[in-house]
Amino acid sequence: MSIITPIAPRLFAVFIGLAVPSLFFGRSVLAVMIGLALICLLLTEERFEHWRRGLSRLHTPLGYLILLTFAGWLPNVLVSLDPLRSLEAAARTLLIIGALTGVWSAFNSNEKLIDIALKALIVMSAITVVIAVLSMTVWPELFWVLKLRGVQSTRVFTEMKPFASLSALVIPVLIWTAFRLPLRWSVLSVIGIAGFLAAVWLSYDRAAIAGIIGAVICVAIAIASRGRSLKRALPMIIVAIALIVVTLIWLKTTRMLVRGPGVVDWFAPIWLLDFERQTMWIYAWEMMKQSPWFGLGINTINLVSGTEAIMPGTRALEMIPGHPHNWLIEVWAETGIVGLLPLLTTIAASFWIALQRFRADIGDDALVSLAVFAGYWASGLFNFSYWSVWWQASFFLIAVLGLSLKSRPKPHAPL
């Protein structure tokens, strides 16, 4: 151990930086990267201090809210169709947060480690987006070979959506590094940003677009709220409005011929929000009424009788295919009002703390945290299950990186 310990901190930072973009190669690769990072953290000389200092953050208002949220999730276990499944999902979320408090402590005690992690993130992002774009345009065989599924020319489309969804989380960090790190790293950051945007466009990932728009709007509001910073906020406001307008025009143009089953009074035009999601949400809303206070049980909404029925207008899509593709509806239906309200309070408190940090002129790096938060919660209104381990882990990892950034002027170092 004495031989490993001196290099353990650097390896820890490298694995943390590589982790989220490595999702391109599979969720198991993401898990391995996180596991290796935590092992390296346990091999550092200050390992006990990191965990102690990290867990001490639970003795803060935000920490108490997190614990209160977990407590609010427990009652639904008693009424769940699968109590162990529900308890596992809730405990897993708390465990991820607890583990990453040690990661946060390590980064905040050694600024060199955050630099190493950021550079690893930049390199892995640039590599994976290049492979992703090539796979979706001219060389699909590359994707299938890397997925160990042989040489095939099948078009890569929906398979890329989980990776494309990371754009709402990773792009804010890459924008920060593009302006703060030396030129060679700035160039790679720009490649990563452009590649993620291309992946979003090519995969037709509307949830990721929603996340990006949410992040831009959040940053614009934050800048505008900083007293006399309206002039600084104006470009961001213009960008946000332009993004919304362009997205609406794009959706209207490309989806104007989309039709739903029969004559249904949809709550939104189906060119804007597909009828499949609207059907899921309406169905889940009706299910909420079965247990409005304590919910149906975490991660079990698809186990309720009737959810396996085929959705009208589709060939094989179930009414709730695993989850309702909306974290708000999912948490509400599965944990009830008792579980949802503490979570909403915790989310609001997280935004408020980051906003106050930015308004106190501690550093523009706080904008990264705000953008990551907004990107995650906005895109989560349309995509993956809130209880999905890889999605939660990706968010918390990038959030930890964002919270660990330190403001600095952009260096003018040579290549």
Coordinates of C-alpha atoms in Angstrom, one line a residue:
M1 CA 0.0 0.0 0.0
S2 CA 2.9 2.3 0.7
I3 CA 3.9 2.0 -3.0
I4 CA 0.3 2.8 -4.3
T5 CA -0.5 5.6 -1.8
P6 CA 1.6 8.4 -3.4
I7 CA 0.0 8.0 -6.8
A8 CA -3.5 7.2 -5.5
P9 CA -4.7 10.8 -5.4
R10 CA -3.8 11.4 -9.0
L11 CA -5.3 8.2 -10.2
F12 CA -8.5 9.0 -8.2
A13 CA -8.8 12.4 -10.0
V14 CA -8.1 10.7 -13.4
F15 CA -10.8 8.1 -12.9
I16 CA -13.3 10.7 -11.7
G17 CA -12.7 12.8 -14.8
L18 CA -12.9 9.8 -17.2
A19 CA -16.1 8.4 -15.6
V20 CA -19.0 10.3 -17.0
P21 CA -17.9 10.5 -20.7
S22 CA -16.9 6.8 -20.5
L23 CA -20.7 6.1 -20.4
F24 CA -20.3 6.0 -24.2
F25 CA -18.7 2.6 -23.8
G26 CA -21.4 1.3 -21.5
R27 CA -22.9 1.7 -18.1
S28 CA -20.6 -1.0 -16.7
V29 CA -17.6 1.1 -17.8
L30 CA -19.0 4.1 -15.9
A31 CA -19.4 1.9 -12.8
V32 CA -15.9 0.5 -13.1
M33 CA -14.4 4.0 -13.4
I34 CA -16.4 5.2 -10.3
G35 CA -15.4 2.1 -8.4
L36 CA -11.7 2.5 -9.2
A37 CA -11.9 6.2 -8.2
L38 CA -13.4 5.3 -4.8
I39 CA -10.8 2.6 -4.3
C40 CA -8.0 5.0 -5.0
L41 CA -9.6 7.5 -2.6
L42 CA -9.5 4.8 0.1
L43 CA -5.8 4.4 -0.6
T44 CA -4.9 8.0 0.0
E45 CA -3.3 9.1 3.3
E46 CA -6.1 11.5 4.1
R47 CA -8.9 9.0 3.3
F48 CA -10.4 9.1 6.8
E49 CA -10.3 12.9 6.9
H50 CA -12.0 13.1 3.5
W51 CA -14.9 10.9 4.6
R52 CA -15.2 12.7 7.9
R53 CA -15.1 16.1 6.4
G54 CA -17.4 15.1 3.6
L55 CA -20.0 13.5 5.8
S56 CA -19.9 16.5 8.1
R57 CA -21.6 18.4 5.2
L58 CA -24.8 16.5 6.2
H59 CA -24.8 18.7 9.3
T60 CA -25.8 21.7 7.3
P61 CA -29.3 22.9 6.3
L62 CA -29.0 21.3 2.9
G63 CA -27.7 18.1 4.5
Y64 CA -30.7 18.0 6.8
L65 CA -33.0 18.5 3.8
I66 CA -31.4 15.5 2.1
L67 CA -31.9 13.3 5.2
L68 CA -35.5 14.6 5.5
T69 CA -36.1 13.7 1.8
F70 CA -34.8 10.2 2.5
A71 CA -37.0 9.9 5.6
G72 CA -40.0 11.1 3.4
W73 CA -39.3 8.2 1.0
L74 CA -39.4 5.5 3.7
P75 CA -43.2 5.3 4.3
N76 CA -43.9 4.2 0.8
V77 CA -41.9 1.1 1.4
L78 CA -44.7 -0.2 3.6
V79 CA -47.2 0.0 0.8
S80 CA -44.9 -0.9 -2.1
L81 CA -45.6 -3.9 -4.3
D82 CA -41.9 -4.8 -3.8
P83 CA -40.6 -3.3 -0.5
L84 CA -37.0 -4.4 -1.0
R85 CA -36.8 -2.9 -4.5
S86 CA -38.2 0.4 -3.1
L87 CA -35.9 0.4 -0.1
E88 CA -32.9 -0.4 -2.3
A89 CA -33.5 2.4 -4.7
A90 CA -34.0 5.0 -1.9
A91 CA -30.9 3.8 0.0
R92 CA -28.8 3.7 -3.2
T93 CA -29.5 7.3 -3.8
L94 CA -28.4 8.3 -0.3
L95 CA -25.3 6.0 -0.6
I96 CA -24.3 7.7 -3.8
I97 CA -24.6 11.2 -2.2
G98 CA -22.7 10.0 0.9
A99 CA -19.8 8.5 -1.2
L100 CA -19.4 11.6 -3.3
T101 CA -19.1 13.8 -0.2
G102 CA -15.7 12.2 0.2
V103 CA -14.9 13.1 -3.5
W104 CA -16.0 16.7 -2.9
S105 CA -13.7 16.8 0.2
A106 CA -10.7 15.5 -1.8
F107 CA -11.1 18.1 -4.5
N108 CA -11.6 20.9 -2.1
S109 CA -8.5 20.0 -0.1
N110 CA -6.2 19.9 -3.2
E111 CA -6.8 22.1 -6.2
K112 CA -4.3 20.1 -8.3
L113 CA -6.7 17.2 -8.2
I114 CA -9.6 19.1 -9.7
D115 CA -7.3 20.3 -12.5
I116 CA -6.3 16.6 -13.2
A117 CA -10.0 15.6 -13.2
L118 CA -11.0 18.4 -15.5
K119 CA -8.3 17.5 -18.0
A120 CA -9.3 13.9 -17.9
L121 CA -12.9 14.9 -18.5
I122 CA -11.9 17.1 -21.4
V123 CA -9.8 14.4 -23.1
M124 CA -12.4 11.6 -22.7
S125 CA -15.2 14.0 -23.8
A126 CA -13.2 14.9 -27.0
I127 CA -12.5 11.2 -27.8
T128 CA -16.0 9.9 -27.2
V129 CA -17.8 12.7 -29.1
V130 CA -15.6 12.2 -32.1
I131 CA -16.4 8.5 -32.1
A132 CA -20.0 9.2 -31.5
V133 CA -20.3 11.6 -34.4
L134 CA -18.4 9.3 -36.8
S135 CA -20.7 6.4 -35.7
M136 CA -23.9 8.4 -36.4
T137 CA -22.7 9.7 -39.7
V138 CA -20.3 7.7 -41.8
W139 CA -19.0 4.8 -39.8
P140 CA -21.6 2.9 -37.7
E141 CA -19.4 -0.2 -37.6
L142 CA -17.1 1.7 -35.2
F143 CA -19.9 1.9 -32.6
W144 CA -21.0 -1.7 -32.8
V145 CA -17.4 -3.0 -32.7
L146 CA -16.8 -0.9 -29.5
K147 CA -20.0 -2.3 -28.1
L148 CA -18.6 -5.8 -28.8
R149 CA -21.5 -6.6 -31.1
G150 CA -19.6 -7.4 -34.2
V151 CA -19.1 -5.5 -37.4
Q152 CA -22.5 -4.3 -38.6
S153 CA -23.7 -1.3 -40.7
T154 CA -27.0 -0.8 -38.8
R155 CA -27.7 2.9 -38.3
V156 CA -26.9 4.3 -34.8
F157 CA -29.7 6.4 -33.5
T158 CA -31.6 5.8 -30.3
E159 CA -28.6 3.9 -28.9
M160 CA -26.8 7.2 -28.6
K161 CA -29.4 9.0 -26.6
P162 CA -28.1 8.2 -23.1
F163 CA -24.7 9.5 -24.1
A164 CA -26.2 12.6 -25.9
S165 CA -28.2 13.3 -22.7
L166 CA -24.9 13.9 -20.9
S167 CA -24.5 17.1 -22.9
A168 CA -26.8 19.0 -20.4
L169 CA -24.4 18.0 -17.6
V170 CA -21.0 18.1 -19.3
I171 CA -21.2 21.1 -21.6
P172 CA -21.4 23.7 -18.7
V173 CA -18.1 22.4 -17.3
L174 CA -16.5 22.3 -20.8
I175 CA -17.5 25.9 -21.4
W176 CA -15.8 26.9 -18.1
T177 CA -12.6 25.0 -19.0
A178 CA -12.6 26.6 -22.5
F179 CA -12.3 30.0 -20.9
R180 CA -10.2 29.2 -17.9
L181 CA -7.5 26.6 -19.0
P182 CA -4.6 27.1 -21.4
L183 CA -5.2 27.1 -25.2
R184 CA -4.5 23.4 -25.9
W185 CA -7.2 22.4 -23.3
S186 CA -9.5 25.1 -24.6
V187 CA -9.4 23.6 -28.1
L188 CA -10.2 20.2 -26.8
S189 CA -13.0 21.6 -24.7
V190 CA -14.5 23.3 -27.8
I191 CA -14.3 19.9 -29.6
G192 CA -16.1 18.3 -26.8
I193 CA -18.8 21.0 -26.8
A194 CA -19.3 20.9 -30.5
G195 CA -19.4 17.1 -30.5
F196 CA -22.0 16.8 -27.7
L197 CA -24.2 19.3 -29.5
A198 CA -23.8 17.3 -32.7
A199 CA -24.7 14.1 -30.9
V200 CA -27.8 15.7 -29.5
W201 CA -28.9 16.9 -33.0
L202 CA -28.1 13.6 -34.8
S203 CA -29.8 11.5 -32.1
Y204 CA -32.9 13.8 -32.1
D205 CA -32.6 14.0 -28.3
R206 CA -35.3 16.5 -27.4
A207 CA -34.9 15.9 -23.7
A208 CA -31.2 16.9 -23.9
I209 CA -32.3 20.1 -25.9
A210 CA -34.7 20.9 -23.0
G211 CA -31.9 20.5 -20.6
I212 CA -29.6 22.8 -22.5
I213 CA -32.3 25.4 -22.8
G214 CA -33.1 25.1 -19.1
A215 CA -29.4 25.6 -18.3
V216 CA -29.2 28.7 -20.4
I217 CA -32.3 30.2 -19.0
C218 CA -31.1 29.5 -15.4
V219 CA -27.8 31.2 -16.1
A220 CA -29.5 34.2 -17.7
I221 CA -31.7 34.6 -14.6
A222 CA -28.8 34.3 -12.3
I223 CA -26.8 37.0 -14.1
A224 CA -29.8 39.3 -14.3
S225 CA -30.4 38.9 -10.5
R226 CA -26.9 40.2 -9.7
G227 CA -27.9 43.8 -9.2
R228 CA -26.6 45.9 -12.1
S229 CA -25.7 42.9 -14.3
L230 CA -28.6 43.2 -16.7
K231 CA -26.2 44.1 -19.6
R232 CA -24.3 40.9 -18.9
A233 CA -27.5 38.9 -18.8
L234 CA -28.8 40.3 -22.1
P235 CA -26.8 38.1 -24.4
M236 CA -27.8 35.0 -22.4
I237 CA -31.4 36.1 -22.5
I238 CA -31.2 36.6 -26.2
V239 CA -29.6 33.1 -26.6
A240 CA -32.3 31.5 -24.4
I241 CA -35.1 33.1 -26.4
A242 CA -33.4 32.2 -29.7
L243 CA -33.0 28.6 -28.6
I244 CA -36.6 28.3 -27.6
V245 CA -37.8 29.9 -30.9
V246 CA -35.5 27.8 -33.1
T247 CA -36.5 24.6 -31.2
L248 CA -40.2 25.3 -31.5
I249 CA -39.8 26.0 -35.3
W250 CA -37.7 22.9 -35.7
L251 CA -40.3 20.7 -33.9
K252 CA -43.2 22.3 -35.7
T253 CA -41.5 21.8 -39.1
T254 CA -40.3 18.2 -38.5
R255 CA -43.3 16.9 -36.5
M256 CA -46.3 18.8 -38.0
L257 CA -47.5 15.6 -39.6
V258 CA -47.3 13.5 -36.5
R259 CA -50.8 12.2 -35.4
G260 CA -52.0 10.6 -32.2
P261 CA -54.5 7.8 -31.9
G262 CA -58.1 8.9 -32.5
V263 CA -59.5 12.2 -31.3
V264 CA -57.9 13.0 -27.9
D265 CA -57.9 16.2 -26.0
W266 CA -54.1 16.4 -25.5
F267 CA -52.9 18.9 -23.0
A268 CA -50.1 20.0 -25.4
P269 CA -49.8 19.8 -29.2
I270 CA -48.3 16.4 -30.1
W271 CA -45.7 18.0 -32.4
L272 CA -44.4 19.7 -29.2
L273 CA -44.8 16.8 -26.8
D274 CA -45.3 13.3 -28.3
F275 CA -48.6 11.5 -27.5
E276 CA -46.7 8.6 -25.9
R277 CA -45.3 10.8 -23.1
Q278 CA -48.6 12.6 -22.7
T279 CA -50.4 9.2 -22.4
M280 CA -47.9 8.0 -19.8
W281 CA -48.3 11.1 -17.7
I282 CA -52.1 11.1 -17.8
Y283 CA -52.1 7.5 -16.9
A284 CA -49.6 8.0 -14.1
W285 CA -51.6 11.0 -12.8
E286 CA -54.6 8.7 -12.5
M287 CA -52.5 6.2 -10.6
M288 CA -51.4 8.8 -8.1
K289 CA -54.9 9.0 -6.8
Q290 CA -54.6 5.4 -5.5
S291 CA -52.1 6.5 -2.8
P292 CA -51.7 10.3 -2.9
W293 CA -49.8 10.7 0.4
F294 CA -47.3 7.8 0.5
G295 CA -47.2 6.8 -3.2
L296 CA -47.2 3.4 -4.9
G297 CA -43.6 2.4 -3.9
I298 CA -40.3 3.6 -5.2
N299 CA -39.3 2.2 -8.6
T300 CA -42.4 0.0 -8.8
I301 CA -44.9 2.1 -10.9
N302 CA -44.5 -0.3 -13.8
L303 CA -45.4 -3.2 -11.5
V304 CA -49.0 -2.0 -10.9
S305 CA -51.7 -4.0 -12.6
G306 CA -52.7 -2.5 -15.9
T307 CA -49.5 -0.7 -16.7
E308 CA -48.5 -3.7 -19.0
A309 CA -51.4 -2.9 -21.4
I310 CA -50.4 -1.8 -24.8
M311 CA -50.7 1.9 -25.4
P312 CA -53.3 2.9 -28.0
G313 CA -51.6 4.1 -31.2
T314 CA -48.5 2.0 -30.7
R315 CA -47.5 -1.6 -31.6
A316 CA -45.9 -2.8 -28.4
L317 CA -45.3 0.2 -26.1
E318 CA -46.7 -0.4 -22.6
M319 CA -48.7 2.2 -20.8
I320 CA -45.8 2.6 -18.3
P321 CA -42.7 1.1 -20.0
G322 CA -40.5 0.9 -16.9
H323 CA -41.1 4.5 -15.8
P324 CA -43.2 7.6 -16.9
H325 CA -40.2 9.5 -18.4
N326 CA -40.7 12.4 -16.0
W327 CA -38.9 12.6 -12.6
L328 CA -41.6 14.9 -11.1
I329 CA -44.5 12.6 -12.0
E330 CA -42.4 9.5 -11.2
V331 CA -41.4 10.7 -7.7
W332 CA -44.9 12.0 -7.0
A333 CA -46.6 8.7 -8.0
E334 CA -44.1 6.5 -6.2
T335 CA -43.4 8.4 -3.0
G336 CA -46.6 10.6 -2.7
I337 CA -46.8 14.1 -1.4
V338 CA -44.8 13.1 1.7
G339 CA -41.8 12.1 -0.5
L340 CA -42.1 14.7 -3.2
L341 CA -42.3 17.9 -1.0
P342 CA -39.0 17.3 0.8
L343 CA -37.3 16.6 -2.6
L344 CA -38.7 19.8 -4.2
T345 CA -37.5 21.8 -1.1
T346 CA -34.0 20.2 -1.4
I347 CA -33.8 21.1 -5.1
A348 CA -35.0 24.7 -4.4
A349 CA -32.4 25.0 -1.6
S350 CA -29.6 23.7 -3.9
F351 CA -30.4 26.3 -6.5
W352 CA -30.7 29.1 -3.9
I353 CA -27.4 28.3 -2.3
A354 CA -25.6 28.2 -5.7
L355 CA -27.4 31.5 -6.7
Q356 CA -26.4 33.2 -3.4
R357 CA -22.8 32.0 -3.9
F358 CA -22.8 33.6 -7.4
R359 CA -24.4 36.8 -6.2
A360 CA -21.9 37.2 -3.4
D361 CA -19.2 37.5 -6.1
I362 CA -17.5 34.4 -4.8
G363 CA -16.9 33.4 -8.4
D364 CA -18.5 32.9 -11.8
D365 CA -17.8 29.2 -11.3
A366 CA -21.1 29.0 -9.3
L367 CA -22.8 29.5 -12.7
V368 CA -21.5 26.1 -13.7
S369 CA -23.3 24.5 -10.7
L370 CA -26.5 26.3 -11.6
A371 CA -26.3 25.2 -15.2
V372 CA -25.6 21.6 -14.3
F373 CA -28.5 21.6 -11.8
A374 CA -30.9 23.2 -14.4
G375 CA -29.7 20.9 -17.2
Y376 CA -30.3 17.8 -15.1
W377 CA -33.7 18.6 -13.7
A378 CA -35.0 20.1 -17.0
S379 CA -33.9 17.2 -19.2
G380 CA -35.2 14.8 -16.5
L381 CA -38.7 16.0 -17.1
F382 CA -38.6 14.0 -20.4
N383 CA -36.1 11.2 -20.2
F384 CA -34.8 8.6 -17.8
S385 CA -36.1 7.2 -14.5
Y386 CA -35.1 9.3 -11.5
W387 CA -33.9 6.1 -9.9
S388 CA -31.6 5.1 -12.7
V389 CA -28.2 4.6 -11.1
W390 CA -26.1 5.7 -14.0
W391 CA -28.1 8.9 -14.5
Q392 CA -28.0 9.8 -10.8
A393 CA -24.3 9.0 -10.6
S394 CA -23.5 11.1 -13.7
F395 CA -25.3 14.1 -12.3
F396 CA -23.8 13.9 -8.8
L397 CA -20.3 13.4 -10.2
I398 CA -20.5 16.4 -12.5
A399 CA -22.2 18.4 -9.8
V400 CA -19.3 17.7 -7.4
L401 CA -16.8 18.9 -10.1
G402 CA -18.9 22.0 -10.6
L403 CA -19.0 22.7 -6.9
S404 CA -15.2 22.2 -6.6
L405 CA -14.3 24.7 -9.3
K406 CA -12.2 27.7 -8.3
S407 CA -12.3 31.0 -10.2
R408 CA -9.2 32.0 -12.0
P409 CA -8.2 34.3 -14.9
K410 CA -7.7 32.5 -18.2
P411 CA -3.9 31.9 -18.5
H412 CA -2.1 32.9 -21.6
A413 CA 0.4 30.0 -21.5
P414 CA 1.8 28.8 -24.8
L415 CA 0.9 25.4 -26.3

